[in-house]
JSON list of C-alpha atoms and ligand atoms in Angstrom, two decimals:
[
{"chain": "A", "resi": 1, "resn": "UNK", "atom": "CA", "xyz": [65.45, -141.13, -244.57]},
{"chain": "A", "resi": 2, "resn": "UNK", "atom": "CA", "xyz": [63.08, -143.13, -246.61]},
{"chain": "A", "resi": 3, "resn": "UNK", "atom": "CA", "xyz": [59.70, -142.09, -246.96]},
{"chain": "A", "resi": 4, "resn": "UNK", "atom": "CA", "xyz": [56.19, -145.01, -246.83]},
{"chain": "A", "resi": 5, "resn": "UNK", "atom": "CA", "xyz": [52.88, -143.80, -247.10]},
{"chain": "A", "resi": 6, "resn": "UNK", "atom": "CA", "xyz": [50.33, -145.32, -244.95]},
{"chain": "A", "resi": 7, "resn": "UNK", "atom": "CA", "xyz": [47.48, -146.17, -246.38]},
{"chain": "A", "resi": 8, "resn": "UNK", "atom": "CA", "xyz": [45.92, -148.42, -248.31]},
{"chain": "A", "resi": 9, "resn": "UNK", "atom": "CA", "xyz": [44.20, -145.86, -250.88]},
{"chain": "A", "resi": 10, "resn": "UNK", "atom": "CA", "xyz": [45.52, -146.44, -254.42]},
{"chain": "A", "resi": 11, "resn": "UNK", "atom": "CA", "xyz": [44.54, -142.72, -255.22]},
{"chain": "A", "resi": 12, "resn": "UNK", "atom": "CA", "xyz": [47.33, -141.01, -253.10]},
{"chain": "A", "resi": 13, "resn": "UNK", "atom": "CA", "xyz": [49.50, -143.98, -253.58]},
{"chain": "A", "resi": 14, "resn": "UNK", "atom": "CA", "xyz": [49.25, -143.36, -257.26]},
{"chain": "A", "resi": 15, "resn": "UNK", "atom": "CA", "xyz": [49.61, -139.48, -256.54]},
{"chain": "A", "resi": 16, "resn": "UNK", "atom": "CA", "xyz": [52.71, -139.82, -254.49]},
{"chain": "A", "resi": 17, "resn": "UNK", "atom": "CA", "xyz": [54.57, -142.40, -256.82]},
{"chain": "A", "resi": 18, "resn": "UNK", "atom": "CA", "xyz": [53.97, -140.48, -259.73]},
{"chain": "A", "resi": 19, "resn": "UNK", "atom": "CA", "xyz": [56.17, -137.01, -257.94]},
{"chain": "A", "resi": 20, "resn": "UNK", "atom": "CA", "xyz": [58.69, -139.68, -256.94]},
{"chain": "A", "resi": 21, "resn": "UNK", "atom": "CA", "xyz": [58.43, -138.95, -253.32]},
{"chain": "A", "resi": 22, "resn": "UNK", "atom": "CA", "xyz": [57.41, -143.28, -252.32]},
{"chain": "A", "resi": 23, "resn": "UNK", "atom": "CA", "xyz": [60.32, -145.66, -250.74]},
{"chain": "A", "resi": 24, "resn": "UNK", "atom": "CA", "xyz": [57.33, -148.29, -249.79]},
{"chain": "A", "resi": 25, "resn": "UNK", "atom": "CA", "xyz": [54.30, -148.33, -248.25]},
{"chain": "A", "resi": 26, "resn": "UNK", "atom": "CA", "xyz": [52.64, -150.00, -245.11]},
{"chain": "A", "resi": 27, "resn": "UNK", "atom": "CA", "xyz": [49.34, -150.63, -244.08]},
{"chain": "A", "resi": 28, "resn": "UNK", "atom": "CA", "xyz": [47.25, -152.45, -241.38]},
{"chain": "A", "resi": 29, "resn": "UNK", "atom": "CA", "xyz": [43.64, -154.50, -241.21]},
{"chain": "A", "resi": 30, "resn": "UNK", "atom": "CA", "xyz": [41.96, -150.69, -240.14]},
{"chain": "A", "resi": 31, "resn": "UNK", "atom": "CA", "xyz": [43.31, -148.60, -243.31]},
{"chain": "A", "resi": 32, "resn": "UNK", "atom": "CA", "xyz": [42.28, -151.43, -245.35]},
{"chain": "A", "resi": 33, "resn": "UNK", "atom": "CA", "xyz": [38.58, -151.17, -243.56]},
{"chain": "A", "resi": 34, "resn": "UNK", "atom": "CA", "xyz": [38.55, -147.33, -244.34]},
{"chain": "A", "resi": 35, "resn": "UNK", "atom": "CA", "xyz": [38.99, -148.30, -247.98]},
{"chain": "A", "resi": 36, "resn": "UNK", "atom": "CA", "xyz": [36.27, -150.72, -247.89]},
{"chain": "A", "resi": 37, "resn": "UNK", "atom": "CA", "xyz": [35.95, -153.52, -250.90]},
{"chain": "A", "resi": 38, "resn": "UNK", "atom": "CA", "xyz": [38.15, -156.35, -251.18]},
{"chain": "A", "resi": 39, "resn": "UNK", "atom": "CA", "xyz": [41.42, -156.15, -249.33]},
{"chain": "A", "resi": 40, "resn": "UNK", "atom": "CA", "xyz": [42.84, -158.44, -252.02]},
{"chain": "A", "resi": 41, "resn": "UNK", "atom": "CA", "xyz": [42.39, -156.18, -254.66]},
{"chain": "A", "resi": 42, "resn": "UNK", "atom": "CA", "xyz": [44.10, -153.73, -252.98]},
{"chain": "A", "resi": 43, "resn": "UNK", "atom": "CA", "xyz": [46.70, -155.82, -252.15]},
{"chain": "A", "resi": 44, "resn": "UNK", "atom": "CA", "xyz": [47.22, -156.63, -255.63]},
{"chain": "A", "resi": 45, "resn": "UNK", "atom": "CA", "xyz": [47.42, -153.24, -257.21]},
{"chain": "A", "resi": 46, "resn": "UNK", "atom": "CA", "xyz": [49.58, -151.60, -254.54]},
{"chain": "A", "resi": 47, "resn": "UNK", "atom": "CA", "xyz": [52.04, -154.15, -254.58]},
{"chain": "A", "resi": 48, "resn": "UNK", "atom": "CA", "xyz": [51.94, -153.69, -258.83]},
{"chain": "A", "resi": 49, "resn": "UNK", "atom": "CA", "xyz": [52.50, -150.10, -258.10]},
{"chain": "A", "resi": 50, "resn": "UNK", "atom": "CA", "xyz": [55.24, -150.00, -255.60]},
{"chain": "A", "resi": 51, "resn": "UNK", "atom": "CA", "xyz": [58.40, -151.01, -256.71]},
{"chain": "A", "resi": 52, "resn": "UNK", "atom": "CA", "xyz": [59.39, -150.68, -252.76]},
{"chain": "A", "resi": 53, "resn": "UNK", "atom": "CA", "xyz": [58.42, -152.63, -249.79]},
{"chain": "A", "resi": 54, "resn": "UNK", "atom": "CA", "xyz": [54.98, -153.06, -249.37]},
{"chain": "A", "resi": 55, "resn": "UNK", "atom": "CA", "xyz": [54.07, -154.08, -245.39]},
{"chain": "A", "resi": 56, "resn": "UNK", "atom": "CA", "xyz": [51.37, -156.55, -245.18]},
{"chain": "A", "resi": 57, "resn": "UNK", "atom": "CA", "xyz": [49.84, -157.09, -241.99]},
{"chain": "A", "resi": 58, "resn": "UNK", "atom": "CA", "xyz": [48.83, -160.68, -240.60]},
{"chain": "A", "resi": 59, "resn": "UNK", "atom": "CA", "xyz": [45.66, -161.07, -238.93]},
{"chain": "A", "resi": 60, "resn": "UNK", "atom": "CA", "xyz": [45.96, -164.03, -237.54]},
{"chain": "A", "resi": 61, "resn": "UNK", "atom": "CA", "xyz": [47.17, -164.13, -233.27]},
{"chain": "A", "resi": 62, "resn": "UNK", "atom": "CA", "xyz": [48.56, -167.46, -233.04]},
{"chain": "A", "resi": 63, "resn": "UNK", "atom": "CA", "xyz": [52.11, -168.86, -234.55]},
{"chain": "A", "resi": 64, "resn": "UNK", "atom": "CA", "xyz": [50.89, -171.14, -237.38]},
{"chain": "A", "resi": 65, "resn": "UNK", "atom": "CA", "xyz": [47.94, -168.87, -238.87]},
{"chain": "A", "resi": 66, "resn": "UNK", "atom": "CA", "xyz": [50.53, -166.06, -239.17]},
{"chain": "A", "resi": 67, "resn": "UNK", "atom": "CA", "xyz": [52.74, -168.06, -241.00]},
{"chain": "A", "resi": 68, "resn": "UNK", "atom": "CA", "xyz": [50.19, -169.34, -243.19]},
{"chain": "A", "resi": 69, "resn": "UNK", "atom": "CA", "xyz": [48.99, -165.64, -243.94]},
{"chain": "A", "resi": 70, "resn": "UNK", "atom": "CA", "xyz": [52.31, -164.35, -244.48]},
{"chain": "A", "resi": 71, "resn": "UNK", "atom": "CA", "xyz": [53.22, -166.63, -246.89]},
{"chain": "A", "resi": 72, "resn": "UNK", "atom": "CA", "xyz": [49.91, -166.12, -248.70]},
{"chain": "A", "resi": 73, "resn": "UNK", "atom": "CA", "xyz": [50.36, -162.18, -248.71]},
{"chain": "A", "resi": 74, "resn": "UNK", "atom": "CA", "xyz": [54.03, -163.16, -249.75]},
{"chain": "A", "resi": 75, "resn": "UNK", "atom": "CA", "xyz": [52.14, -164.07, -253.17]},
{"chain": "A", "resi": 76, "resn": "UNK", "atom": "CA", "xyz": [51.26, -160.61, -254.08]},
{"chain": "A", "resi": 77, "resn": "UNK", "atom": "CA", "xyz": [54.54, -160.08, -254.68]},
{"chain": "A", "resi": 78, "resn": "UNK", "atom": "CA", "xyz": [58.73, -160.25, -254.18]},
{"chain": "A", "resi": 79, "resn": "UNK", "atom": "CA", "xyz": [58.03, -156.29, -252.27]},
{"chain": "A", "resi": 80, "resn": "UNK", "atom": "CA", "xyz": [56.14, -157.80, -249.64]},
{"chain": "A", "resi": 81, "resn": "UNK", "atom": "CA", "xyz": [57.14, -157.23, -246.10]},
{"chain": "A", "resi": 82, "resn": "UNK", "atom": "CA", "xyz": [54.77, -159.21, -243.47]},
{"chain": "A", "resi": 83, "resn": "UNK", "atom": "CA", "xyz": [54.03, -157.08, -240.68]},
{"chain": "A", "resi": 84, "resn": "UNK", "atom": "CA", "xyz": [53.43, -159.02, -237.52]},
{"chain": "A", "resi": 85, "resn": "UNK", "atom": "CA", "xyz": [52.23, -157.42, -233.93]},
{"chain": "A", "resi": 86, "resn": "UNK", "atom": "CA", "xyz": [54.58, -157.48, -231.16]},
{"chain": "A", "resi": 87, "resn": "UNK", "atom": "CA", "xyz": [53.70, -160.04, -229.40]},
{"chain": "A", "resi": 88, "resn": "UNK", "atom": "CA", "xyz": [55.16, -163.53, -228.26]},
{"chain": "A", "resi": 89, "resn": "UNK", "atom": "CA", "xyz": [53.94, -165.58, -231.43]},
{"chain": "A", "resi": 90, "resn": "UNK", "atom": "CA", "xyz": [54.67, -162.79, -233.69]},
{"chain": "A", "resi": 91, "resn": "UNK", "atom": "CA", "xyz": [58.09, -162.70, -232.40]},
{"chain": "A", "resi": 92, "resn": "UNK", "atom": "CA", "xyz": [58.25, -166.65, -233.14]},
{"chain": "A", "resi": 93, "resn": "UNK", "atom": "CA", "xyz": [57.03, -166.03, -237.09]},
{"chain": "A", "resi": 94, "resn": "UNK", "atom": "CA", "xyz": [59.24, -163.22, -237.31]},
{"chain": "A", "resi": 95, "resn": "UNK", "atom": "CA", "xyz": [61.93, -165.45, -236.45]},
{"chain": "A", "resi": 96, "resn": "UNK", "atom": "CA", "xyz": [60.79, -168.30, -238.85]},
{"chain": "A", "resi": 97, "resn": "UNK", "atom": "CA", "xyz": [60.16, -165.94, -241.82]},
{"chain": "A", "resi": 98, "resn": "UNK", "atom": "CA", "xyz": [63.31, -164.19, -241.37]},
{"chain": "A", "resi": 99, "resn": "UNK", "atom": "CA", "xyz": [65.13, -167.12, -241.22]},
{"chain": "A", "resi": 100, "resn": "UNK", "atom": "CA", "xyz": [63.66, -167.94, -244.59]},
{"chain": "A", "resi": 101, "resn": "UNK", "atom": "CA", "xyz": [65.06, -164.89, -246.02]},
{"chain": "A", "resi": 102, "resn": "UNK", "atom": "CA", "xyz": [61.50, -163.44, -245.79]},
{"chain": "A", "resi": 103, "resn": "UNK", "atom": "CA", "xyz": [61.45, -159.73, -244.51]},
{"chain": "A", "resi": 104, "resn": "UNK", "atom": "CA", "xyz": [58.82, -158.69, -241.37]},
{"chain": "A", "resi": 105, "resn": "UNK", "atom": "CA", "xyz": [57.80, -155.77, -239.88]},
{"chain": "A", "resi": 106, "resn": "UNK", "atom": "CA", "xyz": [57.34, -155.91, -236.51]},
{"chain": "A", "resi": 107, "resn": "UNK", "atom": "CA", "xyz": [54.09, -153.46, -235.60]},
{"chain": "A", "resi": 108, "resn": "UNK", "atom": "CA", "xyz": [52.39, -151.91, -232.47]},
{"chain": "A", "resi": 109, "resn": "UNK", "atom": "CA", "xyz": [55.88, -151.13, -230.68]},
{"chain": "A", "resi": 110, "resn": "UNK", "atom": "CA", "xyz": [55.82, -149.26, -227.86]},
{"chain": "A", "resi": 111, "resn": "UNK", "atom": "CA", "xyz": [59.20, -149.32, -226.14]},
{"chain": "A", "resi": 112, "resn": "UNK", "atom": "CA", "xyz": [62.92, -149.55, -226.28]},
{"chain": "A", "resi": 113, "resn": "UNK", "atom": "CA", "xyz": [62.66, -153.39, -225.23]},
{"chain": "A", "resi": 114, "resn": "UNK", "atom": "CA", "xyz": [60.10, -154.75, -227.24]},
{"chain": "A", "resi": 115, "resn": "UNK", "atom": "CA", "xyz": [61.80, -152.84, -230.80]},
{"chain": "A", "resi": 116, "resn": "UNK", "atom": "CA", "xyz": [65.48, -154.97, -229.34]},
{"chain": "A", "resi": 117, "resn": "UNK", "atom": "CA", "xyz": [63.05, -158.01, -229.22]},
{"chain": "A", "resi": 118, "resn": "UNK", "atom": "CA", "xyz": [61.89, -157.77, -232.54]},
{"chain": "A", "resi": 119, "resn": "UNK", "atom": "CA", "xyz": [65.82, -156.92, -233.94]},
{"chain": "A", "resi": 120, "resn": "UNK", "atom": "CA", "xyz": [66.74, -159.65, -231.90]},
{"chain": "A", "resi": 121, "resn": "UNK", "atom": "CA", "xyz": [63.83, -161.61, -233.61]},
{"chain": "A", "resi": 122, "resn": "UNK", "atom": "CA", "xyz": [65.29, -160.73, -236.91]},
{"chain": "A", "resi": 123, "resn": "UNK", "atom": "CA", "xyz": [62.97, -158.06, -238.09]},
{"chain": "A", "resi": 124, "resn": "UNK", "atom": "CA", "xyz": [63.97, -156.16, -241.06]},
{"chain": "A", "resi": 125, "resn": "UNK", "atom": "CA", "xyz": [61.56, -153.13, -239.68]},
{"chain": "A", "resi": 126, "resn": "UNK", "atom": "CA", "xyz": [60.21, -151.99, -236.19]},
{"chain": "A", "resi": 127, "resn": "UNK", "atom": "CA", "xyz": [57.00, -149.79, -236.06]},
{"chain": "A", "resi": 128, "resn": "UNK", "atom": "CA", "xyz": [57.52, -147.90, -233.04]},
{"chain": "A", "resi": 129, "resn": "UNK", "atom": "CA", "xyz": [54.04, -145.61, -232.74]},
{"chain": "A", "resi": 130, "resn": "UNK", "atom": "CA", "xyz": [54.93, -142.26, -231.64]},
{"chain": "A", "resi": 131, "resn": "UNK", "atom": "CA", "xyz": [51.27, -140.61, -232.28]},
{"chain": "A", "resi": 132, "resn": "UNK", "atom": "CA", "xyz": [49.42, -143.18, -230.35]},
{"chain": "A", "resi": 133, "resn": "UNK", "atom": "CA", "xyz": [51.94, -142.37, -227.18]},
{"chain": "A", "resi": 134, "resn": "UNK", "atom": "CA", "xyz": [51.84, -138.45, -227.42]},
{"chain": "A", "resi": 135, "resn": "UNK", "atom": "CA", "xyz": [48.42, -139.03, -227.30]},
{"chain": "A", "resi": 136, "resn": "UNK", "atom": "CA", "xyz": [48.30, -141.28, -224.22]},
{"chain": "A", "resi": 137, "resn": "UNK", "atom": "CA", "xyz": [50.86, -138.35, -222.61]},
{"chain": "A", "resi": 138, "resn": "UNK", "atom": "CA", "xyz": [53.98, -140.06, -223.36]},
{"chain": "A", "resi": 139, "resn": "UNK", "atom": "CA", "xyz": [56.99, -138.82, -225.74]},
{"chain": "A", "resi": 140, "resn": "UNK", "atom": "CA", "xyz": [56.68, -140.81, -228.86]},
{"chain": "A", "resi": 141, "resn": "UNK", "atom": "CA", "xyz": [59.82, -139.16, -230.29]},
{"chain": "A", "resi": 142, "resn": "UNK", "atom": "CA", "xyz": [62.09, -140.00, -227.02]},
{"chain": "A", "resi": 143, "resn": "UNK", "atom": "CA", "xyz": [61.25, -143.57, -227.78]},
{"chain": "A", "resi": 144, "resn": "UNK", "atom": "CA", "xyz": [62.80, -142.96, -231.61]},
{"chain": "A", "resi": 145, "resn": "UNK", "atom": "CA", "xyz": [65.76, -141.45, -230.02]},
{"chain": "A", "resi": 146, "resn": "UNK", "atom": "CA", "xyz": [66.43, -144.56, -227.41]},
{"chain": "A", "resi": 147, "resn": "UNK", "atom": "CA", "xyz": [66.04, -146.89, -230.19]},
{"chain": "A", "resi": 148, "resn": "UNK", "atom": "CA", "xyz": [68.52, -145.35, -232.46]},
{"chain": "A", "resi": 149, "resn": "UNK", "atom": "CA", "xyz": [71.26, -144.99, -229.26]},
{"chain": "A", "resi": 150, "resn": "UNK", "atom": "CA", "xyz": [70.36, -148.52, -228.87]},
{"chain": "A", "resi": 151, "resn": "UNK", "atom": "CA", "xyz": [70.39, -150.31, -232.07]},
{"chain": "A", "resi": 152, "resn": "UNK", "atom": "CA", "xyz": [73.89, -147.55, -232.80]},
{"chain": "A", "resi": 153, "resn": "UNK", "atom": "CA", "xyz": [75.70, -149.03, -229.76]},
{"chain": "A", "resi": 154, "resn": "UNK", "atom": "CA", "xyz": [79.07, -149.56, -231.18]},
{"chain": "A", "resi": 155, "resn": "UNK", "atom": "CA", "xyz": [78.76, -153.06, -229.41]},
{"chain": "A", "resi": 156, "resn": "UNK", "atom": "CA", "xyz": [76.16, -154.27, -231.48]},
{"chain": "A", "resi": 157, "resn": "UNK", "atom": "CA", "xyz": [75.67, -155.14, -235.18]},
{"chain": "A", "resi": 158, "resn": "UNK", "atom": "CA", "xyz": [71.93, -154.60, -235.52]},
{"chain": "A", "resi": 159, "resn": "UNK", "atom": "CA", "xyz": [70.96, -153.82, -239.08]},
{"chain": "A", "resi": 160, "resn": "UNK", "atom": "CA", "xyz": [66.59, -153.84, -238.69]},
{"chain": "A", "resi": 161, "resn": "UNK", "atom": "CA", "xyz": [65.47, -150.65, -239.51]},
{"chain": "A", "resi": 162, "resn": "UNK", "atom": "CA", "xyz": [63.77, -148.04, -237.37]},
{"chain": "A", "resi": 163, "resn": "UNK", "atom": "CA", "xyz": [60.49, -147.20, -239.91]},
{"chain": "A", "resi": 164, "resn": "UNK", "atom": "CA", "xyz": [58.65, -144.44, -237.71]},
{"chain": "A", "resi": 165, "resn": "UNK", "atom": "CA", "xyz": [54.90, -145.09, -237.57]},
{"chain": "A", "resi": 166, "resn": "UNK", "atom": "CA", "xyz": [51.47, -143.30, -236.17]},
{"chain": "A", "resi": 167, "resn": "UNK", "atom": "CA", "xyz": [53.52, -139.75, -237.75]},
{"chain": "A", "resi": 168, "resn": "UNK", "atom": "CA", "xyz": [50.35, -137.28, -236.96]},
{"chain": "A", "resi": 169, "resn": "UNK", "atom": "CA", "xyz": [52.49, -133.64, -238.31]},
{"chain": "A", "resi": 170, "resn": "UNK", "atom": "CA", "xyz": [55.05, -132.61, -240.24]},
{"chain": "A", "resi": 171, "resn": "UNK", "atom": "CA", "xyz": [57.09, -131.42, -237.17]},
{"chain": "A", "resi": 172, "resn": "UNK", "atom": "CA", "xyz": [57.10, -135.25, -236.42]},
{"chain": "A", "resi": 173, "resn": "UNK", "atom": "CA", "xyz": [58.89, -135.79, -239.44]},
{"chain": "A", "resi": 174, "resn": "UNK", "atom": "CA", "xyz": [61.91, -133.42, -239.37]},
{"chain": "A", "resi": 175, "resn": "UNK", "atom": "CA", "xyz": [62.47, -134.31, -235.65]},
{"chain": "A", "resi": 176, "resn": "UNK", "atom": "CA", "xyz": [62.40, -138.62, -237.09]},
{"chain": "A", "resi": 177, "resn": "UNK", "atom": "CA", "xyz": [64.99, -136.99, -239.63]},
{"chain": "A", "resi": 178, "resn": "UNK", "atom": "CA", "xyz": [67.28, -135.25, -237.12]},
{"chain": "A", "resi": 179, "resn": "UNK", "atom": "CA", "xyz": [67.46, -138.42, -234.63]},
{"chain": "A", "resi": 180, "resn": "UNK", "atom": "CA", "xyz": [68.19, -140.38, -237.79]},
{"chain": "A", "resi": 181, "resn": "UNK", "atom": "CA", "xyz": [65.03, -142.63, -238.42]},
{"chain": "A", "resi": 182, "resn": "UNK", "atom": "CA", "xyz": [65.73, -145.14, -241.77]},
{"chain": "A", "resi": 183, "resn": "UNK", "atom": "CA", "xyz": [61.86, -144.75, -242.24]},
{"chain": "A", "resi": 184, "resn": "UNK", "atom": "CA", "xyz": [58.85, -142.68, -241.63]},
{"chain": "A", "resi": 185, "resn": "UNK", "atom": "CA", "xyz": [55.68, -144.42, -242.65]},
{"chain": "A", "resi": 186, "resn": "UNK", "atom": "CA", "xyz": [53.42, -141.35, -243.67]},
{"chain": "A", "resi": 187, "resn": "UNK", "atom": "CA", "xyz": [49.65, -140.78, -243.89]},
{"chain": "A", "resi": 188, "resn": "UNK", "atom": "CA", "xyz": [48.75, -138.85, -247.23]},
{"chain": "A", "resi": 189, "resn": "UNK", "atom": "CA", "xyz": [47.30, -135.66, -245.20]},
{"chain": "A", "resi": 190, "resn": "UNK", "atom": "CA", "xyz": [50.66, -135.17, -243.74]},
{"chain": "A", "resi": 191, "resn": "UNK", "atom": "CA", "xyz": [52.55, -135.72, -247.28]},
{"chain": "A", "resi": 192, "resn": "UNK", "atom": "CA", "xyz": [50.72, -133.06, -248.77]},
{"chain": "A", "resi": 193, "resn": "UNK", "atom": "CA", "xyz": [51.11, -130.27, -245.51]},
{"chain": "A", "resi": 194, "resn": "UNK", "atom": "CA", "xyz": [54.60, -131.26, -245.79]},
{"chain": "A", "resi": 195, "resn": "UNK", "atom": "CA", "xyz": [54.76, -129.69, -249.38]},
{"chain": "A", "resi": 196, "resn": "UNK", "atom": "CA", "xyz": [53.23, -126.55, -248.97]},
{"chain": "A", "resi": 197, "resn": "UNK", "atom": "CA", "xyz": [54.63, -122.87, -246.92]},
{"chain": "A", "resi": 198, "resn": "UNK", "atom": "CA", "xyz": [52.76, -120.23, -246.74]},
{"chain": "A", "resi": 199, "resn": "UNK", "atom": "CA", "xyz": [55.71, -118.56, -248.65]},
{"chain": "A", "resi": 200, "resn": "UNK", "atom": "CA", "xyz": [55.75, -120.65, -251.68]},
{"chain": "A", "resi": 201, "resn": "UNK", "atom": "CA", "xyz": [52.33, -119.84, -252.71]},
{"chain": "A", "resi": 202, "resn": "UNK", "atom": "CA", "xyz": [52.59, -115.41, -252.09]},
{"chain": "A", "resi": 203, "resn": "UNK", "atom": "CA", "xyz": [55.81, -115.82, -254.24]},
{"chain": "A", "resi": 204, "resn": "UNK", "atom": "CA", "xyz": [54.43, -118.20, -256.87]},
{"chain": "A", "resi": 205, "resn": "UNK", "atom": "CA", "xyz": [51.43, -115.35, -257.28]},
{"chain": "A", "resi": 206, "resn": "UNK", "atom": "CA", "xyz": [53.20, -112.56, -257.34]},
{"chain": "A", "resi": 207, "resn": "UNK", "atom": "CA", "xyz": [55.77, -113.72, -259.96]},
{"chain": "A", "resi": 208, "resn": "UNK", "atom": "CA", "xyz": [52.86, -114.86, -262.19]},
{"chain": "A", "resi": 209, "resn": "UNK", "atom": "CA", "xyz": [50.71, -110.97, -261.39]},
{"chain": "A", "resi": 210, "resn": "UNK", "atom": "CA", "xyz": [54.29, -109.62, -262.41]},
{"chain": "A", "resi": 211, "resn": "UNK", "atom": "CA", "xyz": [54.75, -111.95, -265.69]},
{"chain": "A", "resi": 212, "resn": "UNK", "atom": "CA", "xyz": [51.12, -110.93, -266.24]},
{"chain": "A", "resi": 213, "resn": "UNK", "atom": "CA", "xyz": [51.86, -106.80, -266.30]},
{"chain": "A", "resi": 214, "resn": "UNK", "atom": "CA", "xyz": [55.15, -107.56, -268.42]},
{"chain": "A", "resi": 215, "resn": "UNK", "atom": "CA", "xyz": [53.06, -109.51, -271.09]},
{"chain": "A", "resi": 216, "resn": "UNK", "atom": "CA", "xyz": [50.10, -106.89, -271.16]},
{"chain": "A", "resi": 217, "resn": "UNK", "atom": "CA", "xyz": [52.88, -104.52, -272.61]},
{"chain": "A", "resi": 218, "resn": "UNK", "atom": "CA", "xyz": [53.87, -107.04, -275.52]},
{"chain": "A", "resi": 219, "resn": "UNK", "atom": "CA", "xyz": [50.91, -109.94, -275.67]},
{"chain": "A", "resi": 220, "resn": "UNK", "atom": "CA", "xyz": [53.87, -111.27, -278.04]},
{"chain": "A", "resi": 221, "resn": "UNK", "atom": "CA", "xyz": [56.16, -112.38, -275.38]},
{"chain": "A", "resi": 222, "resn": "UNK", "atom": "CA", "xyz": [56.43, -116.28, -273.99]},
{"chain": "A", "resi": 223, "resn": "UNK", "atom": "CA", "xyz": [58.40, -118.43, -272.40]},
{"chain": "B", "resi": 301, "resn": "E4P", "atom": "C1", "xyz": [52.01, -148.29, -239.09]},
{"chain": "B", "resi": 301, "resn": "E4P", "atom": "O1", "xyz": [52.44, -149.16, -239.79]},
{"chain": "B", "resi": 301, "resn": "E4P", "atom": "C2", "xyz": [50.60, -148.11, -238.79]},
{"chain": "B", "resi": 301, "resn": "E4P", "atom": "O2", "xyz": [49.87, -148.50, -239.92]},
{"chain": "B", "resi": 301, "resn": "E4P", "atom": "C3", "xyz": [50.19, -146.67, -238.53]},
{"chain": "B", "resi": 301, "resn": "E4P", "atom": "O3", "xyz": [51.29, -145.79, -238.63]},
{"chain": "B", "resi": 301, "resn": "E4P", "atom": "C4", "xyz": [49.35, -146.47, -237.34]},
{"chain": "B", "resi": 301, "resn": "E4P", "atom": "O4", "xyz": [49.02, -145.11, -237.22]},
{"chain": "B", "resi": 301, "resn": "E4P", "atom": "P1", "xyz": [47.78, -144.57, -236.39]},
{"chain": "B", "resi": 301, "resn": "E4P", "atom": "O5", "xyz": [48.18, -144.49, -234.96]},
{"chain": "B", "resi": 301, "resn": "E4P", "atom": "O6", "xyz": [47.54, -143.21, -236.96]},
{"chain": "B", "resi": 301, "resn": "E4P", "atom": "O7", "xyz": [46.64, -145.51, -236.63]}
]
């Protein structure tokens, strides 16, 4: 399963790419308002970073303004992905950029039939947003598992990837790994929880108290 950060913050992008741990990255119009400044710069740099697709989001509603945006975020580089909403125009520019060869990410998917619309569409990526439906009551991870029966149907030769958005935990994650999600697009708070157990950190100290007591017998001694 791939891993994407969400967010727009160069920091933890930088952070992230540096252990090795970054397939791509997406983002939206809102994590580019928590970073504040010019969403252009951002842009710029995180597409410089990544070597991996980099989802740029459209902000336009209607047909032609979100093909004139995507191919204007297209310019930041050969890694971008434009991410389009579900919706009936995004749909349309999904088709026409895809149909150029141009990869989208279809965003703000809530069910089974709108993530086979947006396949169907030729989307390289659906966003289906499991947080944002646990939190309305609903089981975000059921969806993840109906769209991977779906697009697996033995019938059908659908190759856009599942990329697993609005992850809130790191139990989110491993249960997106066991249903077989291609992607899980990852905000940096839940990157770091996923690194640490409790476990990790009472061995790490007590090897280091026991190195300690073996050097204060011979100061001499090193690694
Ligand atoms: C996905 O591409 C979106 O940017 C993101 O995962 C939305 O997550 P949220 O529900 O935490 O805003």
């Amino acid at each position: 399963m791939k891993i994407f950060l969400d967010t727009a913050n160069l920091e933890s992008i930088r952070k992230f790419n540096d252990m090795g741990l970054l397939d791509g990255i997406t983002t939206n119009p809102s994590l580019m308002f928590k970073e504040g400044g010019n969403p252009k710069d951002a842009m710029e740099e995180i597409t410089k970073i990544i070597k991996g697709d980099v989802s740029l989001e459209v902000v336009s509603t209607e047909y032609s303004g979100m093909m004139e945006e995507g191919k204007r975020l297209r310019q930041y580089g050969e890694n971008v992905v434009v991410k389009v909403p579900m919706t009936p125009d995004g749909l349309k520019a999904c088709k026409s950029f895809s149909s150029e060869g141009i990869p989208v990410n279809v965003t703000l998917i809530f069910s089974a039939n709108q993530a086979l619309l947006a396949a169907k569409a030729g989307a390289k990526y659906v966003s289906p947003f499991i947080g944002r439906l646990d939190d309305i009551g609903q089981d975000g991870m059921k969806l993840i598992e109906d769209i991977r029966k779906i697009f697996d149907h033995k019938h059908y030769e659908i190759k856009t990837q599942i990329l697993v958005a609005s992850v809130r935990h790191p139990v989110h994650v491993v249960d997106a790994a066991k249903i077989g999600a291609d992607v899980v697009t990852l905000p940096p708070a839940v990157l770091d929880k996923m690194m640490l157990h409790p476990l990790t950190k009472i061995g790490l100290d007590n090897f280091l108290a026991d190195w300690d007591k073996l050097k204060s017998g011979n100061p001499d001694i090193q690694i």
